[in-house]
XYZ file of C-alpha atoms in Angstrom:
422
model
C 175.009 85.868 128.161
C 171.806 84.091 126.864
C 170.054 81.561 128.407
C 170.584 78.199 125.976
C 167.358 77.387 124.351
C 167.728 73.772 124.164
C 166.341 72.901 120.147
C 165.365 69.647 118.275
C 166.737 69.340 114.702
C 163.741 70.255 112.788
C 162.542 67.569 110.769
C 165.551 66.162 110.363
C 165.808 64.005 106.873
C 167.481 60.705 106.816
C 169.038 60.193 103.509
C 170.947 56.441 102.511
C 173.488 56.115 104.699
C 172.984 59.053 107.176
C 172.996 58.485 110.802
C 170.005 56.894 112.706
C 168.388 59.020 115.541
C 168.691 57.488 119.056
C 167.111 57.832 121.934
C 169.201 60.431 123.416
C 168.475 63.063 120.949
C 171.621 62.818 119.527
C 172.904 60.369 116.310
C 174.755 57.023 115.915
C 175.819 55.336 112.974
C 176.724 51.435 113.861
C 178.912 51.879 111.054
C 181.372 54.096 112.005
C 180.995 52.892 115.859
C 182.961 49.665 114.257
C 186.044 52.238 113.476
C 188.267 53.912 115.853
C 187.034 57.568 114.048
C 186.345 58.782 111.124
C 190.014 59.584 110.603
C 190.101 55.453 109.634
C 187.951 56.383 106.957
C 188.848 56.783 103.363
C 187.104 59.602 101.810
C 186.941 61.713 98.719
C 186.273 64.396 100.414
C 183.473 67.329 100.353
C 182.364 68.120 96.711
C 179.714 70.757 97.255
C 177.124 72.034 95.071
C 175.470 75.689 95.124
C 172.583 76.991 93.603
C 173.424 79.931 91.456
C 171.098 81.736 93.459
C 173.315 81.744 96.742
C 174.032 79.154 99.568
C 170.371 77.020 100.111
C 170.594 74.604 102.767
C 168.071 72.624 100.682
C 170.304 73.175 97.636
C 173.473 72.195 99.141
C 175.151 68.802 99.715
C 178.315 66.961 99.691
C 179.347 63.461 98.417
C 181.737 61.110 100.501
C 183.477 57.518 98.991
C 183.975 55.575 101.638
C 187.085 52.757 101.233
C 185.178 50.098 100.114
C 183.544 52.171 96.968
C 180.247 52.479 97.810
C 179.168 55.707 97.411
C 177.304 57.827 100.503
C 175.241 61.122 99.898
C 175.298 63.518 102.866
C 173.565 66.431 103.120
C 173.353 69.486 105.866
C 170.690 69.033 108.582
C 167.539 69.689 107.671
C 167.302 73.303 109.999
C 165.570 76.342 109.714
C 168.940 78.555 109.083
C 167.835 80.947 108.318
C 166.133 81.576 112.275
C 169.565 80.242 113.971
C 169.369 80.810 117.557
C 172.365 80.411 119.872
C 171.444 77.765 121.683
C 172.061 73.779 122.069
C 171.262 71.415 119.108
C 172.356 68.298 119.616
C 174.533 66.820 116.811
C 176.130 63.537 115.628
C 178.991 63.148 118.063
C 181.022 64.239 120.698
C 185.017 63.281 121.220
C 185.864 62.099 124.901
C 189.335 61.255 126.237
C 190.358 60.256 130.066
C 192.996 60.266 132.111
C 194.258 59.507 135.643
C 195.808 61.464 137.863
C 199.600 62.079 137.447
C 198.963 60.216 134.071
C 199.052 61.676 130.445
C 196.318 61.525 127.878
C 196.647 59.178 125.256
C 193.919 58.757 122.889
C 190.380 59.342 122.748
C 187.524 58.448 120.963
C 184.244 59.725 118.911
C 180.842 58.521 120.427
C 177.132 59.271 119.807
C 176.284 62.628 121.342
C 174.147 61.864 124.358
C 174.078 61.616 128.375
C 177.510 60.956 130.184
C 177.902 59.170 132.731
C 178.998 61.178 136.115
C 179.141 59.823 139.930
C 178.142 62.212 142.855
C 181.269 62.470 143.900
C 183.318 63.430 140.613
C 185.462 66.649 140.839
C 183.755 68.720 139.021
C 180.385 68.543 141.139
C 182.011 69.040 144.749
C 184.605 70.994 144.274
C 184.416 72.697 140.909
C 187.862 71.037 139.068
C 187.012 71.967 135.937
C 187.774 74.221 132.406
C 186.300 74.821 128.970
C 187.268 76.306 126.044
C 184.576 78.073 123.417
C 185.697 78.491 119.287
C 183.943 77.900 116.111
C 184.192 76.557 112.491
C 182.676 78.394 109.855
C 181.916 77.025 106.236
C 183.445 78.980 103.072
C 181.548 80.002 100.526
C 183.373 77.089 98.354
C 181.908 74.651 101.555
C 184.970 73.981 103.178
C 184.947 74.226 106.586
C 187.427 76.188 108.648
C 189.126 76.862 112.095
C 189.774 79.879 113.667
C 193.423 79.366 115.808
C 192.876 76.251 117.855
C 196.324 75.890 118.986
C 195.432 79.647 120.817
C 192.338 77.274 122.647
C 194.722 74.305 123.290
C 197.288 76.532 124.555
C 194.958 78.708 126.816
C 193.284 75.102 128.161
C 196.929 74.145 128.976
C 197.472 77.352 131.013
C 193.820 76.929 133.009
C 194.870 72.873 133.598
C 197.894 73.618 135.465
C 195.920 76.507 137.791
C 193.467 74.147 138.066
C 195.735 71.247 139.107
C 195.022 68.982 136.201
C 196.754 66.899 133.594
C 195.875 68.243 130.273
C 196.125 67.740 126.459
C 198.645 68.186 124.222
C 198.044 71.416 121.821
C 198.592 68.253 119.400
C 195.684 66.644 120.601
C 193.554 69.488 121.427
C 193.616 70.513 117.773
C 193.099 67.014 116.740
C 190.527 65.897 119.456
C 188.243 69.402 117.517
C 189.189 68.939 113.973
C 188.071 65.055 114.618
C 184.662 66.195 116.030
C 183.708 68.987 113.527
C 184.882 66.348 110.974
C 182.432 64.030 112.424
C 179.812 66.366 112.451
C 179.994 68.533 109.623
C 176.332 68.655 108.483
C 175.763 70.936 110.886
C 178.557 73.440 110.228
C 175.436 76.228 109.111
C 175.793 77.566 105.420
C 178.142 80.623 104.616
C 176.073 82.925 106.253
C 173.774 81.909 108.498
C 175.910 81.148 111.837
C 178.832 79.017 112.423
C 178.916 75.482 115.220
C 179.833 76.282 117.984
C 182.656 74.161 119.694
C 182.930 73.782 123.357
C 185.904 71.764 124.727
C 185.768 70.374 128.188
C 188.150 69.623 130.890
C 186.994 68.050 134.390
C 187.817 66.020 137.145
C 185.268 62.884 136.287
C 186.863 60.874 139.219
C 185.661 60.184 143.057
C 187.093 61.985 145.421
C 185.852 63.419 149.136
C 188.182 64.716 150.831
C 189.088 68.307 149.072
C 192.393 67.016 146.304
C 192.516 66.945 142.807
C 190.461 64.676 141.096
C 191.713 61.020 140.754
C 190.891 60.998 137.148
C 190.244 63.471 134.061
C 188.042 63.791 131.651
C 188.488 65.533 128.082
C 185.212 65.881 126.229
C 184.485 68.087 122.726
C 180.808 68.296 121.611
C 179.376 71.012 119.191
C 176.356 72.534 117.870
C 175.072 75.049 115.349
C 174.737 78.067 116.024
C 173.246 81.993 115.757
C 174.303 85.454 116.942
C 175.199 85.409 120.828
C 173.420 88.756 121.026
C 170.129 89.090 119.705
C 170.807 92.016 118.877
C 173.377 90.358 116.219
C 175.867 93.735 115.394
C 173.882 96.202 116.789
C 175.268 98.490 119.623
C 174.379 96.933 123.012
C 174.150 98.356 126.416
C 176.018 97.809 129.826
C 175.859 98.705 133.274
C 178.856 99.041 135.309
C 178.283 97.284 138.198
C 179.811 98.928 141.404
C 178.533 95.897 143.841
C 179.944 92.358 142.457
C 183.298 91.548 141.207
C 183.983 89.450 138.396
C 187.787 88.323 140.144
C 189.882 88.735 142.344
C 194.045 89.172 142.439
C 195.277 85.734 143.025
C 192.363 84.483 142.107
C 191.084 82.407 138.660
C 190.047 85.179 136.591
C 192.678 85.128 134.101
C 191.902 81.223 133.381
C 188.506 79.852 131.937
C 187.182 77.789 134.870
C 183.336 76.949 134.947
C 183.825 78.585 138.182
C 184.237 81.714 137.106
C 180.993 81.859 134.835
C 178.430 81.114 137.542
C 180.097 83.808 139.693
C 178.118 86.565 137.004
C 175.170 85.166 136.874
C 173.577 87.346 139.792
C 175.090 90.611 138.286
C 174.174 89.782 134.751
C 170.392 88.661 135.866
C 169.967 91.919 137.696
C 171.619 93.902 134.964
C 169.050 92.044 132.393
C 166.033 93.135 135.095
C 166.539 96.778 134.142
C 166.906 96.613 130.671
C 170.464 96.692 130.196
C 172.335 93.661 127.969
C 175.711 92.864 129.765
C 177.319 93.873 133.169
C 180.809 95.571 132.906
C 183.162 94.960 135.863
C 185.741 96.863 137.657
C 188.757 95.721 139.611
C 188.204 94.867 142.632
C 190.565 96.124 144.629
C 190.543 100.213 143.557
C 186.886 99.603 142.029
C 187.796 102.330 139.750
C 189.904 100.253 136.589
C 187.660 98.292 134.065
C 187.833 95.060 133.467
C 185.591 93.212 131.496
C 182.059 92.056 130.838
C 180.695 88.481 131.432
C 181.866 86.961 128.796
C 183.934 89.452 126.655
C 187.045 91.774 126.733
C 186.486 95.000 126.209
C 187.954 98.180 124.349
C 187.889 102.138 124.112
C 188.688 104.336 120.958
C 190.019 107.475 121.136
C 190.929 109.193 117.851
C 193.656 106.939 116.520
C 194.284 104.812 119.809
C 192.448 102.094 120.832
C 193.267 100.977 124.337
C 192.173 97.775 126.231
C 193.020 96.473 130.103
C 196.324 94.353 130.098
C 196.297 90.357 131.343
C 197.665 90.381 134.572
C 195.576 87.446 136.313
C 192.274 88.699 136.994
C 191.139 88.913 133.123
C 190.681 86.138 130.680
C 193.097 86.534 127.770
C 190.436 86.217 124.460
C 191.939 84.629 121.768
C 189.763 87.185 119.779
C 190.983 89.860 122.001
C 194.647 89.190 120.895
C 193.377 88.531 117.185
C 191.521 92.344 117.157
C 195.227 93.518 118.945
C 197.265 92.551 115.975
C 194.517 93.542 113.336
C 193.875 96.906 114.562
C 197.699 97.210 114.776
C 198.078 96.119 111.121
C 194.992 98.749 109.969
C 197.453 101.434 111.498
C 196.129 101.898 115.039
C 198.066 102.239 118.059
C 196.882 99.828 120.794
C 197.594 100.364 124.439
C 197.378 97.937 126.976
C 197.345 99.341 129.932
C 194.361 100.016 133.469
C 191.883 102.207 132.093
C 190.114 104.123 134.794
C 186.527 104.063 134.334
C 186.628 107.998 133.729
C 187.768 107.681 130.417
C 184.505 105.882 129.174
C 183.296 109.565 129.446
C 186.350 110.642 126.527
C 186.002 107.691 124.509
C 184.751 108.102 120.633
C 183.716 104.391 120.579
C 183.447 101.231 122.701
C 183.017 97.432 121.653
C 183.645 94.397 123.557
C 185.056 90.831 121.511
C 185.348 87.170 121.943
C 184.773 84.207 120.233
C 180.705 83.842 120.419
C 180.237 88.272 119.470
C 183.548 88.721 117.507
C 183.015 92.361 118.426
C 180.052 93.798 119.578
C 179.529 98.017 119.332
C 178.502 99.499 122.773
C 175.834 101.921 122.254
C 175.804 102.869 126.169
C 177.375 102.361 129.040
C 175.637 103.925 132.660
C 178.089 104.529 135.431
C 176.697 105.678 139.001
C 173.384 106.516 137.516
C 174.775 108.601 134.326
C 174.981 107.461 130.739
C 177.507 107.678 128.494
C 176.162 106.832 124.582
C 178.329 106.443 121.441
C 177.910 106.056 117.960
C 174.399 108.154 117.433
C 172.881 104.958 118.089
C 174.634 102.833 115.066
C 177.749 100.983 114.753
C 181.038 102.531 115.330
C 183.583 102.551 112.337
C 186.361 101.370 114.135
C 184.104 98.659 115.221
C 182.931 97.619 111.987
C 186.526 97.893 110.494
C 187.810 95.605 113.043
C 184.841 93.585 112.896
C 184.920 93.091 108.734
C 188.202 92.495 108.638
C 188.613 89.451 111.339
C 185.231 87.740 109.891
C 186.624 88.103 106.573
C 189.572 85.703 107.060
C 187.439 84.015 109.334
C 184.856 83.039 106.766
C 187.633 83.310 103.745
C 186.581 86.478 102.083
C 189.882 87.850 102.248
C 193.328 86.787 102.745
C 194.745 85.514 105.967
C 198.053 86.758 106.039
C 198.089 86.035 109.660
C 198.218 81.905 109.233
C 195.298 81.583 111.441
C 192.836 80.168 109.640
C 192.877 76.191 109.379
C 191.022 74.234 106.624
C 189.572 70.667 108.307
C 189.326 69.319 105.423
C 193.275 69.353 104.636
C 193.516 69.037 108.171
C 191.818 65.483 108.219
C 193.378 64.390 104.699
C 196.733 64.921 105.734
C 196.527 62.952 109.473
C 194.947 59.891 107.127
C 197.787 60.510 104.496
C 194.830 60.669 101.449
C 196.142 64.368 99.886
């Protein structure tokens, strides 16, 4: 995983109407801060123009009509696309929702992106009560703007919530609580092309508490922000290192849910992986230290001939929602997928490896060193079952071909049909 550079807009251009840049970095607009959301809001929505040349950021901008008739101009952040790191760039706004304990969550709100306000003693800082959830939207060639399976993200949060001992959304308002945000925020949804924003969903116990309990209230908080490749290396083979010392989890443990916890735990591994040149750390299970895992951040996968096998989800792995979208492609390109422990032998057999998840999609392993011997695959390029499986998610994920999976949702529709304008 890379360390977040933390980036300024650059030059960021203010057109009529745009939002005002506050102190915090972020935006505001006192006009829509006089609105529950933007979902209040009246719009004809996104008419995009494109130079016949390609997508140009500078070329490229979208006209809004706002209830009362006047007319607004908005245009995509004035960025350098085309050098799109992945790292933080703060945005318009973020969505925050709260709860007390035992309670439900009702509804939430959009605010100015900025600072939140936390005491010492919340949760979250004593005692770790806390969950996220990582996806992305992606902008069409036509400059719509698209989901890839939230419900999957809502769903998953649900699962970690009730490990974790805390209320949760609905997948109603998960889905709603992102669309709302990426809706809000949609100048920075990069050009088809040049990266995708990044949405990270939070879920933590913002309340007081001491003594070690559950939190006595919740916090549900969405903020986004442009982004590049999660590897630098972009898809280009990368290399691991099993690691033979650390463990990633443990049985009974969290590592099938997507606590914070669980993502500081790697940090030493990764770092000393990183110190000798290698990109990720590859984990084995901890009780035979002999089955894979996963890495970090990613699921991972072996080819052999026609079968591509992968570890099954039995509590101490995270189950990707791109790890379950690769299952059912590969399965529909006429591969046979196992799920099943893989002993770490068979990375000596395999014809290809790649790893997936929502920030790499998949990402080719070029080598993989074991006990002090390497194991290298692909002659130093991209595997073809990894670049099959890799074309054909992206496609539907950036609408180059057609989702016959259902999984793909269009915000635009999304937000016109919760403010009854289609």
């Amino acid at each position: 995983m890379e360390n977040l550079a933390l980036t300024r807009p650059v030059g960021t251009r203010l057109v009529p109407g745009s939002p005002k840049v506050s102190p915090l970095g972020g935006f505001s607009s006192i006009k829509l801060l006089q609105r529950p959301s933007p979902l209040s809001l009246k719009f004809n929505y996104n008419s995009c123009f494109i130079s016949s040349s390609g997508i140009d950021a500078s070329q490229t901008r979208c006209e809004a009509i706002a209830v009362d008739t006047s007319r607004e101009v908005e245009e995509l952040a004035d960025m350098d696309w085309d050098n799109l790191v992945y790292g933080i760039t703060p945005t318009d706004y973020m969505y925050v929702m709260k709860c007390a304990k035992g309670g439900q969550f009702t509804s939430g709100e959009l605010q100015p992106y900025g600072e939140i306000g936390l005491s010492p003693s919340a949760g979250v800082l004593n005692y770790g009560q806390g969950l996220f959830e990582g996806l992305k939207a992606y902008r069409k060639k036509d400059c719509d703007v698209v989901l890839f399976r939230p419900e999957e993200n809502g769903l998953r949060m649900q699962r970690g919530a009730e490990r974790m001992c805390m209320p949760s959304p609905s997948v109603e308002q998960f889905v709603d609580a992102v669309q709302e945000t990426v809706w809000a925020n949609r100048r920075w949804v990069p050009p088809f092309g040049k990266g995708s924003l990044y949405i990270r969903p939070l879920l933590f116990g913002s309340g007081s508490i001491l003594g070690l309990a559950p939190a006595p209230e919740y916090t549900f908080l969405v903020f986004v922000s442009p982004v590049g490749n999660y590897f630098k290396e972009g898809l280009a083979p990368i290399s691991l290192l099993v690691d033979t010392d650390f463990h990633r989890a443990t049985r009974g443990g969290t590592g099938g849910v997507k606590t914070i916890g669980n993502y500081a735990a790697v940090l030493k591994a990764q770092a000393r992986a990183k110190s000798e040149k290698y990109t990720e750390v590859l984990y084995l299970d901890s009780v035979h230290k002999k089955y894979l895992e996963e890495i970090s951040a990613a699921n991972i996968f072996l080819v052999k001939g026609k079968t591509i096998s992968t570890p099954p989800i039995k509590g101490t792995i995270l189950p990707g929602i791109t790890r379950l979208s690769i299952i059912d492609v590969a399965r529909n390109e006429g591969y046979k997928v196992e799920e099943r422990p893989i002993p770490v032998e068979e990375l000596f057999e395999a014809d290809e490896v790649f790893c997936t998840g929502c920030a790499v999609v998949v990402s080719p392993v070029g080598s993989i060193t074991y006990e002090g011997k390497k194991m290298q695959y692909g002659n130093g390029g991209v595997g073809k079952v990894s670049q099959q499986l890799y074309s054909a998610v992206t496609g539907i994920q950036w609408g180059l071909t057609e989702d016959n999976f259902g999984w793909v949702v269009d915000v635009k529709r999304y937000i016109a049909e919760k403010t009854n304008v289609l």
